[in-house]
Amino acid sequence: MAIVTNDELVEVTGGLRQGAAQSRWIKKALGIEPPRKADGHPLLTWDQLNRTPDENRKKSTIKWKNAA
């Protein structure tokens, strides 16, 4: 499980250098909320980047038949 470096994050996010801007891009593009490293940049693995957006989203639907 290789972690994406800060330089690689700049390339992946299209030139964004600030950690907050990179996090917004990741949330919009991949649908996940990444944790932050101590320097403020998002912490991602290459496995997370290579997944499709549907695989990244958590399945959290309410089953109304079971809820009561």
C-alpha positions as MATLAB code, in Angstrom:
seq = 'MAIVTNDELVEVTGGLRQGAAQSRWIKKALGIEPPRKADGHPLLTWDQLNRTPDENRKKSTIKWKNAA';
ca = [
       0.000    0.000    0.000;
       1.997    2.948   -1.310;
       1.114    6.414   -0.053;
       0.865    9.269   -2.555;
       3.571   11.882   -1.944;
       2.922   15.636   -1.848;
       4.559   16.098   -5.269;
       2.393   13.343   -6.731;
      -0.702   14.956   -5.196;
       0.102   18.170   -7.064;
       0.232   16.216  -10.339;
      -2.926   14.211   -9.621;
      -4.996   17.244   -8.606;
      -4.042   19.276  -11.654;
      -1.519   21.602  -10.026;
      -3.258   22.331   -6.719;
      -0.649   22.895   -4.006;
      -2.677   23.699   -0.867;
      -3.822   20.775    1.234;
      -7.354   22.127    1.643;
      -7.770   22.618   -2.104;
      -6.439   19.117   -2.756;
      -8.889   17.682   -0.205;
     -11.821   19.466   -1.909;
     -10.713   18.132   -5.288;
     -10.431   14.578   -3.930;
     -13.864   14.784   -2.304;
     -15.454   16.053   -5.517;
     -13.603   13.754   -7.929;
     -13.381   10.552   -5.881;
     -16.214   10.951   -3.405;
     -14.087   10.289   -0.316;
     -13.029   12.473    2.608;
      -9.310   11.772    3.064;
      -7.611   12.174    6.442;
      -4.937   14.854    6.698;
      -1.232   14.452    7.314;
       0.539   16.610    9.904;
       1.500   19.098    7.175;
      -2.154   19.562    6.139;
      -2.043   17.619    2.883;
      -4.461   14.740    2.289;
      -3.316   11.215    3.042;
      -4.135    8.902    0.133;
      -2.947    5.581   -1.149;
      -2.590    4.654   -4.792;
      -5.241    2.003   -4.255;
      -7.768    4.714   -3.334;
      -6.865    6.753   -6.413;
      -7.175    3.804   -8.772;
     -10.631    2.773   -7.598;
     -13.696    3.960   -9.440;
     -15.768    6.640   -7.666;
     -18.559    4.103   -7.059;
     -16.153    1.812   -5.198;
     -15.029    4.692   -2.969;
     -18.505    5.646   -1.839;
     -19.802    3.948    1.245;
     -23.025    2.040    0.885;
     -25.129    3.693    3.561;
     -28.712    3.386    2.478;
     -31.548    2.910    4.919;
     -33.474   -0.296    4.632;
     -36.935    0.966    5.451;
     -38.385   -2.528    5.828;
     -35.978   -3.231    8.688;
     -36.067    0.224   10.297;
     -38.688    0.901   12.900;
];
